[in-house]
mmCIF file of C-alpha atoms in Angstrom:
data_model
loop_
_atom_site.group_PDB
_atom_site.id
_atom_site.type_symbol
_atom_site.label_atom_id
_atom_site.label_comp_id
_atom_site.label_asym_id
_atom_site.label_seq_id
_atom_site.Cartn_x
_atom_site.Cartn_y
_atom_site.Cartn_z
ATOM 1 C CA MET F 1 2.931 -24.106 43.838
ATOM 2 C CA ILE F 2 2.610 -20.614 42.293
ATOM 3 C CA LYS F 3 3.469 -20.455 38.585
ATOM 4 C CA ARG F 4 5.726 -17.470 37.873
ATOM 5 C CA PRO F 5 5.728 -16.385 34.196
ATOM 6 C CA ARG F 6 7.005 -13.005 35.380
ATOM 7 C CA ARG F 7 10.484 -14.510 35.769
ATOM 8 C CA LEU F 8 10.900 -14.116 32.002
ATOM 9 C CA ARG F 9 9.904 -10.446 32.168
ATOM 10 C CA ASN F 10 12.307 -9.357 34.924
ATOM 11 C CA THR F 11 14.804 -7.477 32.727
ATOM 12 C CA LYS F 12 14.969 -6.156 29.185
ATOM 13 C CA LYS F 13 17.711 -8.642 28.344
ATOM 14 C CA ILE F 14 15.495 -11.546 29.371
ATOM 15 C CA ARG F 15 12.502 -10.102 27.527
ATOM 16 C CA ASP F 16 14.605 -9.663 24.375
ATOM 17 C CA LEU F 17 15.965 -13.201 24.710
ATOM 18 C CA VAL F 18 12.513 -14.804 24.726
ATOM 19 C CA GLY F 19 10.687 -12.300 22.490
ATOM 20 C CA GLU F 20 8.535 -14.152 19.967
ATOM 21 C CA THR F 21 8.260 -11.419 17.333
ATOM 22 C CA THR F 22 11.116 -9.524 15.705
ATOM 23 C CA LEU F 23 10.829 -6.348 13.626
ATOM 24 C CA ILE F 24 13.679 -5.715 11.188
ATOM 25 C CA LYS F 25 14.377 -3.214 8.416
ATOM 26 C CA ASN F 26 13.664 -5.797 5.730
ATOM 27 C CA ASP F 27 10.036 -5.885 6.925
ATOM 28 C CA LEU F 28 9.449 -2.270 5.868
ATOM 29 C CA ILE F 29 8.077 -0.680 2.689
ATOM 30 C CA MET F 30 7.785 3.119 2.463
ATOM 31 C CA PRO F 31 4.847 4.670 0.535
ATOM 32 C CA LEU F 32 5.653 7.764 -1.531
ATOM 33 C CA PHE F 33 3.375 10.257 -3.302
ATOM 34 C CA ILE F 34 4.608 11.698 -6.607
ATOM 35 C CA ASP F 35 2.994 14.957 -7.760
ATOM 36 C CA GLU F 36 3.387 15.838 -11.435
ATOM 37 C CA THR F 37 2.758 19.532 -10.744
ATOM 38 C CA LEU F 38 5.879 19.831 -8.562
ATOM 39 C CA LYS F 39 9.331 20.584 -9.974
ATOM 40 C CA GLY F 40 12.928 19.925 -8.953
ATOM 41 C CA SER F 41 13.454 19.612 -5.213
ATOM 42 C CA GLU F 42 10.028 21.071 -4.418
ATOM 43 C CA LYS F 43 7.891 19.049 -2.011
ATOM 44 C CA LYS F 44 4.494 19.641 -0.441
ATOM 45 C CA GLU F 45 3.424 18.554 3.035
ATOM 46 C CA ILE F 46 0.206 16.536 3.300
ATOM 47 C CA THR F 47 -2.007 18.375 5.781
ATOM 48 C CA SER F 48 -3.854 15.331 7.096
ATOM 49 C CA MET F 49 -0.650 13.278 7.378
ATOM 50 C CA PRO F 50 1.902 15.177 9.487
ATOM 51 C CA ASN F 51 5.520 14.795 8.279
ATOM 52 C CA GLN F 52 4.468 13.162 4.997
ATOM 53 C CA TYR F 53 5.011 14.871 1.641
ATOM 54 C CA ARG F 54 4.316 14.842 -2.053
ATOM 55 C CA PHE F 55 7.505 14.806 -4.135
ATOM 56 C CA SER F 56 8.298 15.732 -7.725
ATOM 57 C CA THR F 57 9.445 13.097 -10.201
ATOM 58 C CA GLU F 58 12.977 14.464 -9.766
ATOM 59 C CA GLY F 59 12.902 15.175 -6.031
ATOM 60 C CA VAL F 60 11.706 11.691 -5.165
ATOM 61 C CA VAL F 61 15.129 10.368 -6.193
ATOM 62 C CA GLU F 62 16.840 12.088 -3.247
ATOM 63 C CA GLU F 63 14.154 10.769 -0.924
ATOM 64 C CA CYS F 64 14.722 7.263 -2.264
ATOM 65 C CA LYS F 65 18.489 7.590 -1.770
ATOM 66 C CA GLU F 66 17.876 8.373 1.895
ATOM 67 C CA ILE F 67 15.440 5.478 2.216
ATOM 68 C CA ALA F 68 17.910 3.052 0.633
ATOM 69 C CA ASP F 69 20.782 4.336 2.791
ATOM 70 C CA LEU F 70 18.680 3.641 5.886
ATOM 71 C CA GLY F 71 18.324 0.009 4.834
ATOM 72 C CA VAL F 72 14.631 0.084 3.900
ATOM 73 C CA PRO F 73 14.415 -2.351 0.967
ATOM 74 C CA ALA F 74 11.420 -1.002 -0.968
ATOM 75 C CA VAL F 75 9.120 1.898 -1.783
ATOM 76 C CA ILE F 76 5.611 1.856 -3.231
ATOM 77 C CA LEU F 77 4.649 4.761 -5.494
ATOM 78 C CA PHE F 78 1.328 6.614 -5.843
ATOM 79 C CA GLY F 79 0.855 9.271 -8.511
ATOM 80 C CA ILE F 80 -0.946 12.604 -8.637
ATOM 81 C CA PRO F 81 -1.149 13.518 -12.339
ATOM 82 C CA LYS F 82 -1.679 16.913 -13.950
ATOM 83 C CA TYR F 83 -4.488 15.553 -16.081
ATOM 84 C CA LYS F 84 -7.441 13.310 -15.200
ATOM 85 C CA ASP F 85 -10.169 11.937 -17.446
ATOM 86 C CA GLU F 86 -12.894 9.308 -17.509
ATOM 87 C CA ILE F 87 -10.586 6.500 -18.622
ATOM 88 C CA ALA F 88 -7.436 7.226 -16.583
ATOM 89 C CA SER F 89 -5.377 7.709 -19.743
ATOM 90 C CA SER F 90 -2.529 9.451 -17.885
ATOM 91 C CA ALA F 91 -2.055 6.300 -15.795
ATOM 92 C CA TYR F 92 -0.748 4.352 -18.808
ATOM 93 C CA ASP F 93 1.011 7.245 -20.541
ATOM 94 C CA GLU F 94 4.636 6.205 -21.090
ATOM 95 C CA ASN F 95 5.597 9.716 -19.932
ATOM 96 C CA GLY F 96 3.192 9.704 -16.993
ATOM 97 C CA VAL F 97 4.098 10.760 -13.469
ATOM 98 C CA ILE F 98 4.832 7.275 -12.111
ATOM 99 C CA GLN F 99 6.602 6.140 -15.274
ATOM 100 C CA LYS F 100 8.970 9.139 -15.021
ATOM 101 C CA ALA F 101 9.521 8.538 -11.310
ATOM 102 C CA ILE F 102 10.331 4.857 -11.850
ATOM 103 C CA ARG F 103 12.872 5.649 -14.560
ATOM 104 C CA ASN F 104 14.496 8.370 -12.465
ATOM 105 C CA ILE F 105 14.762 6.203 -9.364
ATOM 106 C CA LYS F 106 16.084 3.142 -11.190
ATOM 107 C CA ALA F 107 18.601 5.233 -13.169
ATOM 108 C CA GLU F 108 20.098 6.479 -9.898
ATOM 109 C CA LEU F 109 19.675 3.493 -7.575
ATOM 110 C CA GLY F 110 19.387 0.464 -9.856
ATOM 111 C CA ASN F 111 18.861 -2.665 -7.789
ATOM 112 C CA ASP F 112 19.687 -0.945 -4.492
ATOM 113 C CA LEU F 113 15.984 -0.228 -3.928
ATOM 114 C CA LEU F 114 12.884 -2.163 -4.939
ATOM 115 C CA VAL F 115 10.311 0.019 -6.681
ATOM 116 C CA ILE F 116 6.691 -1.125 -6.382
ATOM 117 C CA ALA F 117 3.959 0.667 -8.330
ATOM 118 C CA ASP F 118 0.397 0.786 -7.071
ATOM 119 C CA THR F 119 -1.706 -0.171 -10.088
ATOM 120 C CA CYS F 120 -5.160 1.379 -10.103
ATOM 121 C CA LEU F 121 -7.334 3.989 -11.822
ATOM 122 C CA CYS F 122 -8.649 6.074 -8.920
ATOM 123 C CA GLU F 123 -5.855 8.674 -8.822
ATOM 124 C CA TYR F 124 -6.121 9.227 -12.581
ATOM 125 C CA THR F 125 -9.890 9.334 -13.181
ATOM 126 C CA SER F 126 -11.998 12.476 -13.050
ATOM 127 C CA HIS F 127 -14.634 10.503 -11.122
ATOM 128 C CA GLY F 128 -12.212 9.054 -8.553
ATOM 129 C CA HIS F 129 -13.225 5.414 -8.903
ATOM 130 C CA CYS F 130 -10.978 2.384 -9.411
ATOM 131 C CA GLY F 131 -12.823 1.284 -12.540
ATOM 132 C CA LEU F 132 -14.631 2.693 -15.553
ATOM 133 C CA ILE F 133 -18.179 3.940 -14.933
ATOM 134 C CA ASP F 134 -21.448 3.205 -16.699
ATOM 135 C CA TYR F 135 -23.322 6.392 -15.855
ATOM 136 C CA LYS F 136 -26.583 5.191 -17.358
ATOM 137 C CA ASN F 137 -26.794 2.341 -14.855
ATOM 138 C CA ASN F 138 -24.749 4.078 -12.133
ATOM 139 C CA LYS F 139 -22.299 1.186 -11.984
ATOM 140 C CA VAL F 140 -18.533 0.670 -11.759
ATOM 141 C CA LEU F 141 -17.658 -1.672 -14.610
ATOM 142 C CA ASN F 142 -15.504 -4.722 -13.957
ATOM 143 C CA ASP F 143 -14.493 -6.489 -17.166
ATOM 144 C CA GLU F 144 -14.186 -3.262 -19.159
ATOM 145 C CA THR F 145 -11.657 -1.994 -16.598
ATOM 146 C CA LEU F 146 -9.259 -4.933 -16.945
ATOM 147 C CA PRO F 147 -7.698 -3.812 -20.274
ATOM 148 C CA ILE F 148 -6.960 -0.391 -18.745
ATOM 149 C CA LEU F 149 -5.266 -2.003 -15.749
ATOM 150 C CA SER F 150 -3.256 -4.173 -18.127
ATOM 151 C CA LYS F 151 -2.055 -1.097 -20.046
ATOM 152 C CA ILE F 152 -0.966 0.527 -16.781
ATOM 153 C CA ALA F 153 0.928 -2.585 -15.663
ATOM 154 C CA ILE F 154 2.739 -2.907 -19.000
ATOM 155 C CA SER F 155 3.745 0.772 -18.991
ATOM 156 C CA TYR F 156 5.147 0.450 -15.453
ATOM 157 C CA ALA F 157 7.035 -2.695 -16.423
ATOM 158 C CA ASN F 158 8.418 -0.968 -19.514
ATOM 159 C CA SER F 159 9.642 1.834 -17.245
ATOM 160 C CA GLY F 160 11.617 -0.594 -15.063
ATOM 161 C CA VAL F 161 9.351 -1.272 -12.083
ATOM 162 C CA ASP F 162 10.248 -4.236 -9.866
ATOM 163 C CA ILE F 163 6.751 -5.223 -8.640
ATOM 164 C CA ILE F 164 3.215 -4.469 -9.851
ATOM 165 C CA ALA F 165 0.626 -3.935 -7.081
ATOM 166 C CA PRO F 166 -3.013 -3.947 -8.270
ATOM 167 C CA SER F 167 -5.238 -2.313 -5.648
ATOM 168 C CA ASP F 168 -8.482 -1.934 -7.599
ATOM 169 C CA MET F 169 -10.346 -5.075 -6.391
ATOM 170 C CA MET F 170 -11.846 -5.821 -9.814
ATOM 171 C CA ASP F 171 -12.656 -9.505 -10.293
ATOM 172 C CA GLY F 172 -10.128 -11.293 -12.485
ATOM 173 C CA ARG F 173 -7.579 -8.502 -12.544
ATOM 174 C CA VAL F 174 -4.624 -10.585 -11.365
ATOM 175 C CA GLY F 175 -5.133 -13.088 -14.172
ATOM 176 C CA ALA F 176 -5.520 -10.278 -16.700
ATOM 177 C CA LEU F 177 -2.329 -8.551 -15.516
ATOM 178 C CA ARG F 178 -0.335 -11.788 -15.428
ATOM 179 C CA LYS F 179 -1.389 -12.577 -18.992
ATOM 180 C CA ALA F 180 -0.604 -9.052 -20.216
ATOM 181 C CA LEU F 181 2.808 -8.962 -18.539
ATOM 182 C CA ASP F 182 3.763 -12.404 -19.835
ATOM 183 C CA GLU F 183 2.677 -11.579 -23.390
ATOM 184 C CA ASN F 184 4.828 -8.426 -23.302
ATOM 185 C CA ASN F 185 8.063 -10.118 -22.194
ATOM 186 C CA HIS F 186 7.679 -9.258 -18.495
ATOM 187 C CA THR F 187 7.414 -12.767 -17.118
ATOM 188 C CA ASP F 188 9.837 -11.907 -14.297
ATOM 189 C CA ILE F 189 7.734 -9.053 -12.857
ATOM 190 C CA PRO F 190 5.952 -10.237 -9.672
ATOM 191 C CA ILE F 191 2.400 -9.224 -8.788
ATOM 192 C CA MET F 192 1.698 -8.087 -5.243
ATOM 193 C CA SER F 193 -2.080 -8.185 -5.111
ATOM 194 C CA TYR F 194 -4.195 -6.262 -2.639
ATOM 195 C CA GLY F 195 -6.004 -9.555 -2.091
ATOM 196 C CA ALA F 196 -8.174 -8.415 0.819
ATOM 197 C CA LYS F 197 -8.802 -4.694 0.544
ATOM 198 C CA TYR F 198 -11.693 -3.507 2.652
ATOM 199 C CA ALA F 199 -14.036 -0.561 2.036
ATOM 200 C CA SER F 200 -12.619 1.228 5.043
ATOM 201 C CA SER F 201 -13.098 4.557 6.793
ATOM 202 C CA PHE F 202 -9.337 4.631 7.434
ATOM 203 C CA TYR F 203 -8.421 5.781 3.906
ATOM 204 C CA GLY F 204 -9.440 9.434 4.363
ATOM 205 C CA PRO F 205 -5.988 11.045 4.670
ATOM 206 C CA PHE F 206 -4.705 9.024 1.692
ATOM 207 C CA ARG F 207 -7.540 10.333 -0.464
ATOM 208 C CA ASP F 208 -6.509 13.864 0.494
ATOM 209 C CA ALA F 209 -2.894 13.084 -0.352
ATOM 210 C CA ALA F 210 -3.623 11.391 -3.678
ATOM 211 C CA GLU F 211 -6.713 13.426 -4.613
ATOM 212 C CA SER F 212 -8.563 10.175 -5.204
ATOM 213 C CA ALA F 213 -11.886 10.521 -3.373
ATOM 214 C CA PRO F 214 -14.931 9.350 -5.401
ATOM 215 C CA LYS F 215 -16.647 12.287 -7.128
ATOM 216 C CA SER F 216 -19.460 10.616 -9.099
ATOM 217 C CA GLU F 217 -23.008 9.740 -8.078
ATOM 218 C CA ILE F 218 -21.483 6.532 -6.710
ATOM 219 C CA LYS F 219 -20.283 7.966 -3.421
ATOM 220 C CA ASP F 220 -18.241 5.043 -2.107
ATOM 221 C CA ARG F 221 -16.397 1.898 -3.211
ATOM 222 C CA LYS F 222 -18.499 -0.656 -1.385
ATOM 223 C CA THR F 223 -19.560 -2.431 -4.583
ATOM 224 C CA TYR F 224 -15.994 -3.580 -5.241
ATOM 225 C CA GLN F 225 -13.968 -3.233 -2.045
ATOM 226 C CA MET F 226 -14.723 -5.727 0.714
ATOM 227 C CA ASP F 227 -17.358 -5.568 3.450
ATOM 228 C CA TYR F 228 -15.688 -5.081 6.855
ATOM 229 C CA ARG F 229 -18.055 -7.624 8.398
ATOM 230 C CA ASN F 230 -16.610 -10.497 6.378
ATOM 231 C CA SER F 231 -13.608 -12.775 6.855
ATOM 232 C CA ASN F 232 -14.483 -15.905 4.838
ATOM 233 C CA GLU F 233 -14.892 -13.659 1.816
ATOM 234 C CA ALA F 234 -11.312 -12.444 2.268
ATOM 235 C CA ILE F 235 -10.010 -15.999 2.097
ATOM 236 C CA ARG F 236 -11.966 -16.618 -1.113
ATOM 237 C CA GLU F 237 -10.568 -13.408 -2.618
ATOM 238 C CA ILE F 238 -6.987 -14.287 -1.675
ATOM 239 C CA GLU F 239 -7.350 -17.845 -2.963
ATOM 240 C CA LEU F 240 -8.635 -16.576 -6.312
ATOM 241 C CA ASP F 241 -5.743 -14.127 -6.642
ATOM 242 C CA ILE F 242 -3.206 -16.851 -5.927
ATOM 243 C CA GLU F 243 -4.855 -19.131 -8.485
ATOM 244 C CA GLU F 244 -4.637 -16.296 -11.050
ATOM 245 C CA GLY F 245 -0.908 -15.804 -10.457
ATOM 246 C CA ALA F 246 -0.361 -13.438 -7.513
ATOM 247 C CA ASP F 247 3.132 -13.794 -6.042
ATOM 248 C CA LEU F 248 2.504 -11.775 -2.863
ATOM 249 C CA ILE F 249 -0.695 -10.793 -1.057
ATOM 250 C CA LEU F 250 -1.593 -7.600 0.817
ATOM 251 C CA VAL F 251 -4.239 -7.136 3.502
ATOM 252 C CA LYS F 252 -5.460 -3.535 3.828
ATOM 253 C CA PRO F 253 -5.980 -1.884 6.327
ATOM 254 C CA ALA F 254 -3.882 -3.617 8.985
ATOM 255 C CA LEU F 255 -5.019 -2.966 12.557
ATOM 256 C CA PRO F 256 -8.782 -3.623 12.198
ATOM 257 C CA TYR F 257 -7.951 -6.751 10.153
ATOM 258 C CA LEU F 258 -5.217 -8.502 12.139
ATOM 259 C CA ASP F 259 -7.452 -11.576 12.176
ATOM 260 C CA ILE F 260 -7.439 -11.612 8.359
ATOM 261 C CA ILE F 261 -3.639 -11.426 8.295
ATOM 262 C CA LYS F 262 -3.497 -14.346 10.745
ATOM 263 C CA ILE F 263 -6.017 -16.482 8.842
ATOM 264 C CA ALA F 264 -4.309 -15.774 5.502
ATOM 265 C CA ASN F 265 -0.887 -16.600 6.900
ATOM 266 C CA ASP F 266 -2.198 -19.864 8.350
ATOM 267 C CA ASN F 267 -3.924 -20.927 5.134
ATOM 268 C CA PHE F 268 -1.626 -19.897 2.286
ATOM 269 C CA ASN F 269 2.004 -20.708 1.596
ATOM 270 C CA ILE F 270 2.756 -17.320 0.065
ATOM 271 C CA PRO F 271 4.129 -14.070 1.551
ATOM 272 C CA ILE F 272 1.324 -12.128 3.245
ATOM 273 C CA GLY F 273 1.896 -8.421 3.759
ATOM 274 C CA ALA F 274 -0.101 -5.680 5.439
ATOM 275 C CA TYR F 275 -0.696 -2.027 4.651
ATOM 276 C CA CYS F 276 -0.837 0.125 7.785
ATOM 277 C CA VAL F 277 -2.883 2.827 6.110
ATOM 278 C CA SER F 278 -3.089 6.607 6.297
ATOM 279 C CA GLY F 279 -5.895 6.712 8.857
ATOM 280 C CA GLU F 280 -3.985 4.411 11.192
ATOM 281 C CA TYR F 281 -0.925 6.631 10.777
ATOM 282 C CA SER F 282 -2.819 9.876 11.344
ATOM 283 C CA MET F 283 -4.631 8.578 14.435
ATOM 284 C CA ILE F 284 -1.341 7.856 16.166
ATOM 285 C CA GLU F 285 0.175 11.139 14.980
ATOM 286 C CA ALA F 286 -2.838 13.147 16.196
ATOM 287 C CA ALA F 287 -2.905 11.414 19.575
ATOM 288 C CA SER F 288 0.817 12.035 19.930
ATOM 289 C CA ILE F 289 0.521 15.732 19.005
ATOM 290 C CA ASN F 290 -2.117 16.075 21.735
ATOM 291 C CA GLY F 291 0.117 14.336 24.261
ATOM 292 C CA TRP F 292 -2.272 11.422 24.758
ATOM 293 C CA ILE F 293 0.185 8.636 23.913
ATOM 294 C CA ASN F 294 3.917 8.022 23.676
ATOM 295 C CA ARG F 295 4.437 8.229 19.918
ATOM 296 C CA THR F 296 7.484 5.984 19.471
ATOM 297 C CA ASP F 297 6.137 3.308 21.809
ATOM 298 C CA ALA F 298 2.786 3.313 19.991
ATOM 299 C CA ILE F 299 4.437 2.974 16.567
ATOM 300 C CA ILE F 300 6.692 0.118 17.661
ATOM 301 C CA GLU F 301 3.802 -1.683 19.371
ATOM 302 C CA THR F 302 1.614 -1.258 16.292
ATOM 303 C CA LEU F 303 4.200 -2.666 13.882
ATOM 304 C CA HIS F 304 5.031 -5.575 16.198
ATOM 305 C CA GLY F 305 1.339 -6.374 16.457
ATOM 306 C CA ILE F 306 1.071 -6.552 12.676
ATOM 307 C CA LYS F 307 4.150 -8.783 12.495
ATOM 308 C CA ARG F 308 2.802 -10.990 15.306
ATOM 309 C CA ALA F 309 -0.398 -11.517 13.315
ATOM 310 C CA GLY F 310 1.743 -13.043 10.548
ATOM 311 C CA ALA F 311 2.686 -10.245 8.142
ATOM 312 C CA SER F 312 5.889 -10.920 6.197
ATOM 313 C CA PHE F 313 6.225 -7.220 5.328
ATOM 314 C CA ILE F 314 4.478 -3.981 6.252
ATOM 315 C CA ILE F 315 3.777 -0.951 4.083
ATOM 316 C CA ASN F 316 3.826 1.952 6.541
ATOM 317 C CA TYR F 317 4.522 5.679 6.662
ATOM 318 C CA TRP F 318 7.004 5.373 9.543
ATOM 319 C CA ALA F 319 9.435 3.150 7.608
ATOM 320 C CA LYS F 320 12.257 5.730 7.457
ATOM 321 C CA GLU F 321 11.922 6.649 11.101
ATOM 322 C CA ILE F 322 11.688 3.051 12.300
ATOM 323 C CA ALA F 323 14.724 2.079 10.215
ATOM 324 C CA LYS F 324 16.688 4.721 12.131
ATOM 325 C CA TYR F 325 15.277 3.450 15.426
ATOM 326 C CA LEU F 326 16.133 -0.157 14.640
#
């Protein structure tokens, strides 16, 4: 007798009835770039990321109102400061670009929108790396970077952030941030760790947007971000972050690392999220502009694929648009 699985594909109603993966608004987190050089309602389009913008610390509030009204539950903020130096001092300035943005957003929206702050040095250092640099030995320093990260986390918490998201990939940073937050009366602030962040070629458009490309003699981040050939290493990294106090885990990028999302989801009883990064976004946008793919279908398929792999939430640049679609 012929087996006929196609019976369950005959109509859209049947396909929807038996669909194994569901994408909802609560799965979405919208990334936003905040540029300290912009004023008022001024915004600046990001050339390598069509339809994405930098916002001012004031203008981002209106953007966040729209995001919240659409039912997207959270945003994650990335800053472009006026001033950069060797030690990322503007990142932990209480009047820094992200600190101002957090206060402005929370003053207007309160608990109607979760505000997550990416916690790293790269956007604030003159050399573009995620840690301090020992130029004599041409090395990105690990332990010396942790106090700087802790200062940044505390300043974000003091400004009213809901979740801290360390993306630097320094060893021991989750434990250092948890200790610093707890000692400064921020025991309720969760840590969403970029537990498996790969040294990926898909970050190019983001580095344009955030002006965070490495500029020192150390030309890449391969000494601290993960090797794309490895999966067991990702599990060790995630396990260490959980042991140190991470409340949520991110895998970044998403599409080349669906297997990592799946393995992490199978092995750890903690929310596993994915970051569908700038390069993944821009590839689909470019192919769509050239008429090579159906844009909406490709976006929906991509996000469902990430959910199917086991992601509890997805940081992605289509969050507003997909919320409208859903």
